[in-house]
Amino acid sequence: RLPGTLDKAAREAMRASDVMRRLRDFYRGGTPQAGPVDVAEVVEAVRPPFSERLRRDGVDLDLELPEALPPARCDRSQLEMVLHNLLANALDAAAARPPGRRQVRLSAAAADGGVRVEVDDSGDGIAEEVRPRLFE
């Protein structure tokens, strides 16, 4: 298990390094590096860091990726960061449910000339009193 753990730690360290570099560039007024991105490949790359947490929390992750998706024009690192954060939030929400009802669905589909990515979880959702202040 040690080689697998070390490999995972190295991948996460490289991802964190890339995130920090991108944030630094953003705050210095840099522009995103948009280009054609294979969304299915990004979705598959985001999943492994959560494998242990999924197992430990008893959350079922359902990936819905069609055979062929058109490339999306975006910054790959930014897409990875967004998906990583959304998946972490979805796992938090799903883990609050009773065992057997903990589910997260991550899907992608071609839509309106681009690609739509959705993260859905079996959590309770956003409390009614929080909704008006959600983006403050």
PDB file of C-alpha atoms in Angstrom:
ATOM      1  CA  ARG A   1       0.000   0.000   0.000  1.00  0.00           C
ATOM      2  CA  LEU A   2       2.940   2.333   0.635  1.00  0.00           C
ATOM      3  CA  PRO A   3       3.918   2.775  -3.050  1.00  0.00           C
ATOM      4  CA  GLY A   4       0.294   3.565  -3.933  1.00  0.00           C
ATOM      5  CA  THR A   5       0.011   6.052  -1.092  1.00  0.00           C
ATOM      6  CA  LEU A   6       3.269   7.757  -2.056  1.00  0.00           C
ATOM      7  CA  ASP A   7       2.188   7.940  -5.696  1.00  0.00           C
ATOM      8  CA  LYS A   8      -1.125   9.511  -4.656  1.00  0.00           C
ATOM      9  CA  ALA A   9       0.698  12.014  -2.407  1.00  0.00           C
ATOM     10  CA  ALA A  10       3.018  12.972  -5.262  1.00  0.00           C
ATOM     11  CA  ARG A  11       0.093  13.520  -7.663  1.00  0.00           C
ATOM     12  CA  GLU A  12      -1.735  15.649  -5.103  1.00  0.00           C
ATOM     13  CA  ALA A  13       1.422  17.685  -4.414  1.00  0.00           C
ATOM     14  CA  MET A  14       1.783  18.383  -8.143  1.00  0.00           C
ATOM     15  CA  ARG A  15      -1.887  19.356  -8.378  1.00  0.00           C
ATOM     16  CA  ALA A  16      -1.551  21.667  -5.368  1.00  0.00           C
ATOM     17  CA  SER A  17       1.548  23.233  -6.893  1.00  0.00           C
ATOM     18  CA  ASP A  18      -0.332  23.891 -10.128  1.00  0.00           C
ATOM     19  CA  VAL A  19      -3.279  25.373  -8.207  1.00  0.00           C
ATOM     20  CA  MET A  20      -0.985  27.712  -6.292  1.00  0.00           C
ATOM     21  CA  ARG A  21       0.786  28.800  -9.482  1.00  0.00           C
ATOM     22  CA  ARG A  22      -2.536  29.488 -11.190  1.00  0.00           C
ATOM     23  CA  LEU A  23      -3.819  31.472  -8.208  1.00  0.00           C
ATOM     24  CA  ARG A  24      -0.639  33.522  -8.099  1.00  0.00           C
ATOM     25  CA  ASP A  25      -0.928  34.253 -11.825  1.00  0.00           C
ATOM     26  CA  PHE A  26      -4.603  35.182 -11.426  1.00  0.00           C
ATOM     27  CA  TYR A  27      -3.906  37.654  -8.614  1.00  0.00           C
ATOM     28  CA  ARG A  28      -1.122  39.206 -10.675  1.00  0.00           C
ATOM     29  CA  GLY A  29      -3.609  39.866 -13.475  1.00  0.00           C
ATOM     30  CA  GLY A  30      -2.773  36.855 -15.615  1.00  0.00           C
ATOM     31  CA  THR A  31      -5.277  35.391 -18.000  1.00  0.00           C
ATOM     32  CA  PRO A  32      -6.579  31.809 -17.872  1.00  0.00           C
ATOM     33  CA  GLN A  33      -4.937  29.366 -20.267  1.00  0.00           C
ATOM     34  CA  ALA A  34      -8.014  28.309 -22.189  1.00  0.00           C
ATOM     35  CA  GLY A  35      -7.791  25.585 -24.767  1.00  0.00           C
ATOM     36  CA  PRO A  36      -9.554  22.421 -25.867  1.00  0.00           C
ATOM     37  CA  VAL A  37      -9.978  20.135 -22.850  1.00  0.00           C
ATOM     38  CA  ASP A  38     -11.148  16.529 -22.685  1.00  0.00           C
ATOM     39  CA  VAL A  39     -13.747  16.860 -19.906  1.00  0.00           C
ATOM     40  CA  ALA A  40     -14.105  13.103 -19.406  1.00  0.00           C
ATOM     41  CA  GLU A  41     -10.358  12.894 -18.807  1.00  0.00           C
ATOM     42  CA  VAL A  42     -10.556  15.694 -16.213  1.00  0.00           C
ATOM     43  CA  VAL A  43     -13.487  14.013 -14.456  1.00  0.00           C
ATOM     44  CA  GLU A  44     -11.546  10.740 -14.332  1.00  0.00           C
ATOM     45  CA  ALA A  45      -8.487  12.575 -12.948  1.00  0.00           C
ATOM     46  CA  VAL A  46     -10.488  14.200 -10.138  1.00  0.00           C
ATOM     47  CA  ARG A  47     -11.929  10.923  -8.829  1.00  0.00           C
ATOM     48  CA  PRO A  48      -8.846   9.045  -7.493  1.00  0.00           C
ATOM     49  CA  PRO A  49      -7.948  11.508  -4.695  1.00  0.00           C
ATOM     50  CA  PHE A  50     -11.382  10.827  -3.191  1.00  0.00           C
ATOM     51  CA  SER A  51     -11.299   7.012  -3.417  1.00  0.00           C
ATOM     52  CA  GLU A  52     -10.324   6.453   0.221  1.00  0.00           C
ATOM     53  CA  ARG A  53     -12.872   8.960   1.486  1.00  0.00           C
ATOM     54  CA  LEU A  54     -15.620   7.399  -0.639  1.00  0.00           C
ATOM     55  CA  ARG A  55     -14.817   3.978   0.812  1.00  0.00           C
ATOM     56  CA  ARG A  56     -14.497   5.236   4.399  1.00  0.00           C
ATOM     57  CA  ASP A  57     -17.754   7.242   4.300  1.00  0.00           C
ATOM     58  CA  GLY A  58     -19.682   4.580   2.373  1.00  0.00           C
ATOM     59  CA  VAL A  59     -20.591   6.960  -0.456  1.00  0.00           C
ATOM     60  CA  ASP A  60     -21.430   5.534  -3.885  1.00  0.00           C
ATOM     61  CA  LEU A  61     -19.981   7.630  -6.717  1.00  0.00           C
ATOM     62  CA  ASP A  62     -21.790   7.245 -10.018  1.00  0.00           C
ATOM     63  CA  LEU A  63     -19.972   8.581 -13.081  1.00  0.00           C
ATOM     64  CA  GLU A  64     -22.082   9.255 -16.152  1.00  0.00           C
ATOM     65  CA  LEU A  65     -19.754   9.991 -19.040  1.00  0.00           C
ATOM     66  CA  PRO A  66     -20.848   9.410 -22.643  1.00  0.00           C
ATOM     67  CA  GLU A  67     -18.526   7.635 -25.055  1.00  0.00           C
ATOM     68  CA  ALA A  68     -17.707  10.819 -26.954  1.00  0.00           C
ATOM     69  CA  LEU A  69     -17.800  14.337 -25.598  1.00  0.00           C
ATOM     70  CA  PRO A  70     -16.753  17.348 -27.614  1.00  0.00           C
ATOM     71  CA  PRO A  71     -13.728  19.148 -26.196  1.00  0.00           C
ATOM     72  CA  ALA A  72     -14.562  22.095 -23.943  1.00  0.00           C
ATOM     73  CA  ARG A  73     -12.669  25.352 -24.344  1.00  0.00           C
ATOM     74  CA  CYS A  74     -11.522  26.167 -20.831  1.00  0.00           C
ATOM     75  CA  ASP A  75      -8.569  26.217 -18.472  1.00  0.00           C
ATOM     76  CA  ARG A  76      -7.965  22.595 -17.451  1.00  0.00           C
ATOM     77  CA  SER A  77      -6.552  23.478 -14.020  1.00  0.00           C
ATOM     78  CA  GLN A  78      -9.481  25.734 -13.214  1.00  0.00           C
ATOM     79  CA  LEU A  79     -11.939  23.018 -14.246  1.00  0.00           C
ATOM     80  CA  GLU A  80     -10.096  20.521 -12.027  1.00  0.00           C
ATOM     81  CA  MET A  81     -10.234  22.951  -9.076  1.00  0.00           C
ATOM     82  CA  VAL A  82     -13.966  23.528  -9.517  1.00  0.00           C
ATOM     83  CA  LEU A  83     -14.738  19.817  -9.832  1.00  0.00           C
ATOM     84  CA  HIS A  84     -12.518  18.990  -6.862  1.00  0.00           C
ATOM     85  CA  ASN A  85     -14.346  21.544  -4.693  1.00  0.00           C
ATOM     86  CA  LEU A  86     -17.803  20.499  -5.879  1.00  0.00           C
ATOM     87  CA  LEU A  87     -17.019  16.834  -5.288  1.00  0.00           C
ATOM     88  CA  ALA A  88     -15.655  17.572  -1.788  1.00  0.00           C
ATOM     89  CA  ASN A  89     -18.828  19.523  -0.944  1.00  0.00           C
ATOM     90  CA  ALA A  90     -21.027  16.752  -2.361  1.00  0.00           C
ATOM     91  CA  LEU A  91     -19.219  14.158  -0.252  1.00  0.00           C
ATOM     92  CA  ASP A  92     -19.734  16.275   2.868  1.00  0.00           C
ATOM     93  CA  ALA A  93     -23.457  16.498   2.120  1.00  0.00           C
ATOM     94  CA  ALA A  94     -23.865  12.819   1.236  1.00  0.00           C
ATOM     95  CA  ALA A  95     -21.914  11.645   4.304  1.00  0.00           C
ATOM     96  CA  ALA A  96     -24.545  13.302   6.500  1.00  0.00           C
ATOM     97  CA  ARG A  97     -27.171  10.862   5.176  1.00  0.00           C
ATOM     98  CA  PRO A  98     -27.828   7.431   6.690  1.00  0.00           C
ATOM     99  CA  PRO A  99     -25.726   4.522   5.363  1.00  0.00           C
ATOM    100  CA  GLY A 100     -27.115   3.114   2.140  1.00  0.00           C
ATOM    101  CA  ARG A 101     -28.433   6.525   1.062  1.00  0.00           C
ATOM    102  CA  ARG A 102     -25.084   8.210   0.457  1.00  0.00           C
ATOM    103  CA  GLN A 103     -24.751   8.909  -3.224  1.00  0.00           C
ATOM    104  CA  VAL A 104     -22.948  11.357  -5.484  1.00  0.00           C
ATOM    105  CA  ARG A 105     -23.453  11.555  -9.234  1.00  0.00           C
ATOM    106  CA  LEU A 106     -20.906  13.238 -11.482  1.00  0.00           C
ATOM    107  CA  SER A 107     -22.030  13.551 -15.075  1.00  0.00           C
ATOM    108  CA  ALA A 108     -21.053  15.272 -18.287  1.00  0.00           C
ATOM    109  CA  ALA A 109     -22.949  15.698 -21.535  1.00  0.00           C
ATOM    110  CA  ALA A 110     -22.781  17.716 -24.724  1.00  0.00           C
ATOM    111  CA  ALA A 111     -25.093  20.733 -24.443  1.00  0.00           C
ATOM    112  CA  ASP A 112     -25.653  23.867 -26.512  1.00  0.00           C
ATOM    113  CA  GLY A 113     -22.381  23.634 -28.408  1.00  0.00           C
ATOM    114  CA  GLY A 114     -20.373  22.951 -25.244  1.00  0.00           C
ATOM    115  CA  VAL A 115     -20.198  20.507 -22.380  1.00  0.00           C
ATOM    116  CA  ARG A 116     -22.349  20.532 -19.250  1.00  0.00           C
ATOM    117  CA  VAL A 117     -20.879  19.005 -16.096  1.00  0.00           C
ATOM    118  CA  GLU A 118     -23.111  18.298 -13.106  1.00  0.00           C
ATOM    119  CA  VAL A 119     -22.401  17.177  -9.557  1.00  0.00           C
ATOM    120  CA  ASP A 120     -25.436  15.949  -7.659  1.00  0.00           C
ATOM    121  CA  ASP A 121     -25.581  14.458  -4.175  1.00  0.00           C
ATOM    122  CA  SER A 122     -28.123  12.827  -1.879  1.00  0.00           C
ATOM    123  CA  GLY A 123     -27.619  15.464   0.835  1.00  0.00           C
ATOM    124  CA  ASP A 124     -30.353  17.637   2.288  1.00  0.00           C
ATOM    125  CA  GLY A 125     -29.527  20.646   0.127  1.00  0.00           C
ATOM    126  CA  ILE A 126     -29.072  24.263   1.144  1.00  0.00           C
ATOM    127  CA  ALA A 127     -31.045  25.414   4.162  1.00  0.00           C
ATOM    128  CA  GLU A 128     -33.870  27.796   3.274  1.00  0.00           C
ATOM    129  CA  GLU A 129     -32.541  30.544   5.555  1.00  0.00           C
ATOM    130  CA  VAL A 130     -29.109  30.430   3.881  1.00  0.00           C
ATOM    131  CA  ARG A 131     -30.287  30.633   0.266  1.00  0.00           C
ATOM    132  CA  PRO A 132     -30.789  34.425   0.095  1.00  0.00           C
ATOM    133  CA  ARG A 133     -27.172  34.956   1.310  1.00  0.00           C
ATOM    134  CA  LEU A 134     -25.593  32.125  -0.658  1.00  0.00           C
ATOM    135  CA  PHE A 135     -23.316  34.265  -2.844  1.00  0.00           C
ATOM    136  CA  GLU A 136     -22.437  36.980  -0.341  1.00  0.00           C
TER     137      GLU A 136
END
